[in-house]
Amino acid sequence: MKKIIRNRAFKALICVIVALSLGAVIAAYTHNNSTPLSSATSTVLHPLQRFSSYLSYKFSNFNDSFKSSKTLQEENSKLKEQIEEYQNKIIDYNNIKKKLGTYEDFLGVKEENPDFKFQNAKIISNDFENPFASFTLNKGTAAGVKINDPVIYGKNLIGVVASVGPTSCTVYSISNPKMNVSVYETYTGEIGYVTGLGKTEDRIYCKLPGLKSESSVSPSGIICTTGNGGVYPKDLIVGTVVKLENSKEDGSSYATIRSAVNIEELSEVFIITEFEGQGVITITGD
């Protein structure tokens, strides 16, 4: 008998009986219709039920979150495609706008100078050491291009053809030290010549040397070609005076000229292959 009482299984059975008895008493006291066994079972399983409901809720939320994440990824992918499409359209629009602007300027020059004959050309390479000094165009002798043909963008003088082959030519820009262009300042009418400054930090720069101390040339003055020498037609815009400085060599003054055109932004220019007075040297008296 003592062995049975000390047995663990017997003790466990006693505990279950006691628990069921307590459940019956509590049920009777509270007028609950549940049986003692179902009440006891419910008491034991309630924490498991709560945990199961929690897991189910979390899994359901995870599914919704996963679906939402997948939907967002698809929407983001579509938006990226649309943005890329719009960006390409903007690039195309800007290129067309730039090209139209180039041809509008060309038509303006053509209307003012009916004697001009042009050849449009694309810039295909630059001088890597100094991209402002020279560049190469995709037109040559096969298109009627010759050495000393002026190169313009709108009404702005960009440079002159320095060498030419059948299908391409090299152009010296007006910032090249080898350039020498007869010019005048539009406000004062003062005549001189401009030459390139060599390497420059940005855009095209050249200088107008030999100015006298009493010169009226001042910053913001516009410099244009005179037409003398037979290489450049008259009234092409070379640039604007940005500053005046004294020369250390002979004590005279010189003006620094800045072009309105940035070569790095150019893709297409025009070569003047023929104009009235081309090749005719004009001598202007003092």
Short mmCIF file of C-alpha atoms in Angstrom, two decimals:
data_model
loop_
_atom_site.label_atom_id
_atom_site.label_comp_id
_atom_site.label_asym_id
_atom_site.label_seq_id
_atom_site.Cartn_x
_atom_site.Cartn_y
_atom_site.Cartn_z
CA MET A 1 0.00 0.00 0.00
CA LYS A 2 2.78 2.44 0.88
CA LYS A 3 4.48 1.65 -2.41
CA ILE A 4 1.34 2.54 -4.31
CA ILE A 5 0.99 5.85 -2.48
CA ARG A 6 4.63 6.72 -3.12
CA ASN A 7 4.30 5.87 -6.81
CA ARG A 8 4.56 8.97 -9.07
CA ALA A 9 1.73 7.84 -11.32
CA PHE A 10 -0.54 7.50 -8.31
CA LYS A 11 0.40 10.98 -7.13
CA ALA A 12 -0.32 12.42 -10.59
CA LEU A 13 -3.71 10.70 -10.63
CA ILE A 14 -4.56 12.20 -7.23
CA CYS A 15 -3.59 15.68 -8.56
CA VAL A 16 -5.89 15.27 -11.58
CA ILE A 17 -8.78 14.14 -9.35
CA VAL A 18 -8.26 17.10 -7.04
CA ALA A 19 -8.13 19.50 -10.00
CA LEU A 20 -11.33 18.09 -11.44
CA SER A 21 -13.03 18.27 -8.08
CA LEU A 22 -12.05 21.92 -7.69
CA GLY A 23 -13.31 22.58 -11.18
CA ALA A 24 -16.65 20.97 -10.34
CA VAL A 25 -16.98 23.01 -7.17
CA ILE A 26 -16.13 26.24 -9.00
CA ALA A 27 -18.55 25.41 -11.83
CA ALA A 28 -21.32 24.69 -9.38
CA TYR A 29 -20.63 27.89 -7.50
CA THR A 30 -20.69 30.03 -10.64
CA HIS A 31 -23.69 28.17 -12.17
CA ASN A 32 -21.54 27.37 -15.18
CA ASN A 33 -23.04 24.73 -17.47
CA SER A 34 -19.60 23.38 -18.47
CA THR A 35 -18.61 20.02 -17.18
CA PRO A 36 -15.72 19.86 -14.73
CA LEU A 37 -13.61 18.05 -17.32
CA SER A 38 -14.26 20.60 -20.08
CA SER A 39 -13.62 23.48 -17.69
CA ALA A 40 -10.38 21.95 -16.52
CA THR A 41 -9.35 21.17 -20.08
CA SER A 42 -10.19 24.71 -21.14
CA THR A 43 -8.11 26.09 -18.30
CA VAL A 44 -5.14 23.97 -19.29
CA LEU A 45 -5.45 24.64 -23.07
CA HIS A 46 -6.36 28.34 -22.93
CA PRO A 47 -2.72 29.57 -23.05
CA LEU A 48 -2.09 27.28 -26.02
CA GLN A 49 -5.15 28.64 -27.80
CA ARG A 50 -4.00 32.21 -27.25
CA PHE A 51 -0.54 31.40 -28.57
CA SER A 52 -2.04 29.65 -31.60
CA SER A 53 -4.24 32.69 -32.35
CA TYR A 54 -1.20 34.97 -32.02
CA LEU A 55 0.77 32.87 -34.50
CA SER A 56 -2.15 32.83 -36.94
CA TYR A 57 -2.50 36.63 -36.72
CA LYS A 58 1.21 37.18 -37.29
CA PHE A 59 1.26 34.79 -40.24
CA SER A 60 -1.73 36.55 -41.79
CA ASN A 61 0.00 39.94 -41.38
CA PHE A 62 3.18 38.53 -42.84
CA ASN A 63 1.26 37.33 -45.90
CA ASP A 64 -0.35 40.75 -46.34
CA SER A 65 3.01 42.46 -45.87
CA PHE A 66 4.67 40.10 -48.34
CA LYS A 67 1.95 40.74 -50.91
CA SER A 68 2.18 44.50 -50.35
CA SER A 69 5.96 44.40 -50.73
CA LYS A 70 5.68 42.49 -53.99
CA THR A 71 3.06 44.94 -55.26
CA LEU A 72 5.26 47.89 -54.33
CA GLN A 73 8.23 46.35 -56.13
CA GLU A 74 6.15 45.91 -59.28
CA GLU A 75 4.85 49.50 -59.04
CA ASN A 76 8.38 50.84 -58.45
CA SER A 77 9.64 48.90 -61.45
CA LYS A 78 6.88 50.38 -63.64
CA LEU A 79 7.59 53.89 -62.32
CA LYS A 80 11.31 53.52 -63.05
CA GLU A 81 10.50 52.48 -66.63
CA GLN A 82 8.19 55.49 -67.03
CA ILE A 83 10.81 57.86 -65.58
CA GLU A 84 13.48 56.46 -67.93
CA GLU A 85 11.09 56.86 -70.86
CA TYR A 86 10.32 60.48 -69.91
CA GLN A 87 14.03 61.24 -69.42
CA ASN A 88 14.79 59.93 -72.91
CA LYS A 89 11.97 62.05 -74.33
CA ILE A 90 13.38 65.13 -72.55
CA ILE A 91 16.85 64.42 -73.97
CA ASP A 92 15.38 64.03 -77.46
CA TYR A 93 13.38 67.22 -77.01
CA ASN A 94 16.45 69.19 -75.86
CA ASN A 95 18.49 67.87 -78.79
CA ILE A 96 15.77 68.82 -81.24
CA LYS A 97 15.40 72.23 -79.59
CA LYS A 98 19.15 72.83 -79.81
CA LYS A 99 19.22 71.74 -83.45
CA LEU A 100 16.27 73.99 -84.29
CA GLY A 101 18.03 76.89 -82.54
CA THR A 102 21.14 76.23 -84.62
CA TYR A 103 19.19 76.25 -87.87
CA GLU A 104 17.18 79.33 -86.87
CA ASP A 105 20.45 81.19 -86.29
CA PHE A 106 21.76 79.86 -89.59
CA LEU A 107 18.66 81.09 -91.44
CA GLY A 108 19.10 84.51 -89.83
CA VAL A 109 22.69 84.72 -91.04
CA LYS A 110 21.67 83.46 -94.46
CA GLU A 111 18.96 86.11 -94.79
CA GLU A 112 21.41 88.86 -93.82
CA ASN A 113 24.11 87.48 -96.13
CA PRO A 114 22.57 85.95 -99.26
CA ASP A 115 26.06 85.66 -100.80
CA PHE A 116 27.15 83.11 -98.15
CA LYS A 117 27.35 79.44 -99.06
CA PHE A 118 27.37 77.01 -96.14
CA GLN A 119 28.19 73.46 -95.28
CA ASN A 120 26.87 72.12 -91.97
CA ALA A 121 29.28 69.86 -90.08
CA LYS A 122 29.45 67.88 -86.86
CA ILE A 123 32.30 68.04 -84.35
CA ILE A 124 33.76 64.53 -84.22
CA SER A 125 36.80 65.12 -81.95
CA ASN A 126 38.63 67.76 -79.91
CA ASP A 127 42.24 68.49 -79.06
CA PHE A 128 42.53 66.52 -75.80
CA GLU A 129 45.36 68.68 -74.44
CA ASN A 130 43.43 71.86 -75.11
CA PRO A 131 39.86 71.29 -76.38
CA PHE A 132 39.43 75.04 -76.90
CA ALA A 133 42.35 75.34 -79.34
CA SER A 134 41.26 73.00 -82.15
CA PHE A 135 38.70 70.40 -83.13
CA THR A 136 37.82 68.14 -86.07
CA LEU A 137 34.73 68.27 -88.27
CA ASN A 138 33.21 65.52 -90.42
CA LYS A 139 33.33 67.49 -93.68
CA GLY A 140 36.24 67.90 -96.10
CA THR A 141 37.14 68.59 -99.73
CA ALA A 142 34.41 66.23 -100.95
CA ALA A 143 31.90 68.72 -99.49
CA GLY A 144 33.71 71.75 -100.92
CA VAL A 145 35.59 72.66 -97.74
CA LYS A 146 38.94 74.48 -98.13
CA ILE A 147 41.73 75.77 -95.92
CA ASN A 148 40.88 79.22 -94.45
CA ASP A 149 37.12 78.67 -94.61
CA PRO A 150 35.53 80.39 -91.58
CA VAL A 151 33.59 78.26 -89.08
CA ILE A 152 30.61 79.82 -87.32
CA TYR A 153 27.84 79.06 -84.86
CA GLY A 154 24.96 81.43 -85.47
CA LYS A 155 26.60 84.77 -86.11
CA ASN A 156 29.57 83.93 -83.86
CA LEU A 157 32.99 83.22 -85.35
CA ILE A 158 34.30 79.95 -83.89
CA GLY A 159 37.48 79.49 -85.92
CA VAL A 160 38.97 78.72 -89.32
CA VAL A 161 39.77 75.55 -91.26
CA ALA A 162 43.50 74.89 -90.80
CA SER A 163 43.85 71.60 -92.67
CA VAL A 164 41.48 69.51 -94.74
CA GLY A 165 41.13 65.98 -96.07
CA PRO A 166 38.53 64.34 -98.30
CA THR A 167 36.00 63.70 -95.51
CA SER A 168 37.17 65.77 -92.52
CA CYS A 169 38.94 68.96 -91.55
CA THR A 170 40.77 70.43 -88.57
CA VAL A 171 39.65 73.80 -87.25
CA TYR A 172 41.68 76.28 -85.21
CA SER A 173 39.41 78.04 -82.74
CA ILE A 174 39.87 81.74 -82.06
CA SER A 175 41.56 80.83 -78.76
CA ASN A 176 44.42 79.22 -80.71
CA PRO A 177 47.64 81.36 -80.59
CA LYS A 178 48.05 80.77 -84.34
CA MET A 179 44.87 82.73 -85.04
CA ASN A 180 45.00 86.34 -86.23
CA VAL A 181 41.72 88.08 -87.07
CA SER A 182 41.17 91.69 -88.11
CA VAL A 183 38.43 93.18 -85.90
CA TYR A 184 36.77 96.37 -84.75
CA GLU A 185 34.95 97.40 -81.57
CA THR A 186 31.35 98.21 -82.48
CA TYR A 187 30.89 101.20 -80.12
CA THR A 188 34.13 103.09 -80.73
CA GLY A 189 34.91 101.76 -84.22
CA GLU A 190 38.51 101.18 -83.10
CA ILE A 191 40.29 98.67 -85.35
CA GLY A 192 42.80 96.04 -84.29
CA TYR A 193 43.35 92.30 -84.46
CA VAL A 194 42.74 89.45 -82.08
CA THR A 195 44.89 86.43 -81.42
CA GLY A 196 44.34 83.35 -79.27
CA LEU A 197 45.39 83.19 -75.62
CA GLY A 198 46.27 79.51 -75.77
CA LYS A 199 45.02 77.33 -72.94
CA THR A 200 41.99 78.68 -71.14
CA GLU A 201 39.99 77.44 -68.18
CA ASP A 202 36.59 77.78 -69.78
CA ARG A 203 35.04 78.79 -73.09
CA ILE A 204 36.97 80.57 -75.85
CA TYR A 205 39.24 83.47 -75.03
CA CYS A 206 41.42 85.66 -77.21
CA LYS A 207 43.03 89.04 -76.80
CA LEU A 208 43.00 92.38 -78.59
CA PRO A 209 46.55 93.76 -78.10
CA GLY A 210 48.16 97.07 -78.96
CA LEU A 211 45.48 99.35 -77.51
CA LYS A 212 46.64 102.93 -76.95
CA SER A 213 46.34 104.64 -73.59
CA GLU A 214 43.61 106.91 -74.97
CA SER A 215 41.59 103.94 -76.31
CA SER A 216 37.89 104.03 -75.50
CA VAL A 217 37.50 100.26 -75.66
CA SER A 218 35.93 99.12 -72.39
CA PRO A 219 34.43 95.99 -70.78
CA SER A 220 31.18 94.81 -72.41
CA GLY A 221 32.29 96.19 -75.79
CA ILE A 222 31.42 93.90 -78.71
CA ILE A 223 34.22 92.83 -81.08
CA CYS A 224 33.41 91.93 -84.71
CA THR A 225 35.36 91.03 -87.84
CA THR A 226 36.26 93.84 -90.26
CA GLY A 227 36.27 91.67 -93.38
CA ASN A 228 39.82 92.79 -94.18
CA GLY A 229 42.19 90.09 -95.43
CA GLY A 230 39.66 88.08 -97.40
CA VAL A 231 39.47 85.23 -94.88
CA TYR A 232 36.53 86.28 -92.71
CA PRO A 233 33.40 88.08 -93.88
CA LYS A 234 32.51 91.36 -92.19
CA ASP A 235 30.52 91.63 -88.96
CA LEU A 236 30.90 88.14 -87.57
CA ILE A 237 30.87 88.39 -83.76
CA VAL A 238 34.18 87.41 -82.16
CA GLY A 239 33.16 88.09 -78.57
CA THR A 240 32.76 90.59 -75.75
CA VAL A 241 35.47 92.51 -73.88
CA VAL A 242 35.69 91.19 -70.31
CA LYS A 243 38.73 93.13 -69.01
CA LEU A 244 41.56 95.46 -69.93
CA GLU A 245 45.15 94.91 -68.80
CA ASN A 246 48.55 96.52 -69.33
CA SER A 247 51.12 94.59 -71.34
CA LYS A 248 54.42 93.97 -69.55
CA GLU A 249 56.26 93.83 -72.89
CA ASP A 250 55.72 97.29 -74.33
CA GLY A 251 53.54 99.14 -71.84
CA SER A 252 50.49 99.11 -74.12
CA SER A 253 47.11 97.79 -73.11
CA TYR A 254 45.20 94.75 -74.33
CA ALA A 255 41.63 93.59 -73.99
CA THR A 256 40.62 90.05 -73.14
CA ILE A 257 37.77 88.86 -75.34
CA ARG A 258 35.32 86.15 -74.32
CA SER A 259 33.23 84.33 -76.90
CA ALA A 260 29.51 83.88 -76.36
CA VAL A 261 29.89 80.25 -77.45
CA ASN A 262 31.05 77.30 -75.35
CA ILE A 263 32.70 74.78 -77.68
CA GLU A 264 32.13 71.95 -75.21
CA GLU A 265 28.37 72.40 -75.64
CA LEU A 266 28.54 72.37 -79.44
CA SER A 267 27.85 69.33 -81.60
CA GLU A 268 27.15 71.00 -84.94
CA VAL A 269 28.53 74.12 -86.68
CA PHE A 270 28.53 75.73 -90.13
CA ILE A 271 31.45 76.23 -92.49
CA ILE A 272 31.26 79.24 -94.79
CA THR A 273 32.60 77.80 -98.04
CA GLU A 274 31.99 80.91 -100.11
CA PHE A 275 31.21 84.60 -99.55
CA GLU A 276 31.56 87.82 -101.48
CA GLY A 277 35.12 89.15 -101.14
CA GLN A 278 36.61 85.80 -100.10
CA GLY A 279 40.32 85.72 -100.90
CA VAL A 280 40.40 89.45 -101.60
CA ILE A 281 42.86 91.33 -99.41
CA THR A 282 41.52 94.73 -98.34
CA ILE A 283 43.91 97.43 -97.18
CA THR A 284 42.45 99.94 -94.78
CA GLY A 285 44.18 103.28 -94.34
CA ASP A 286 44.74 104.95 -90.98
#
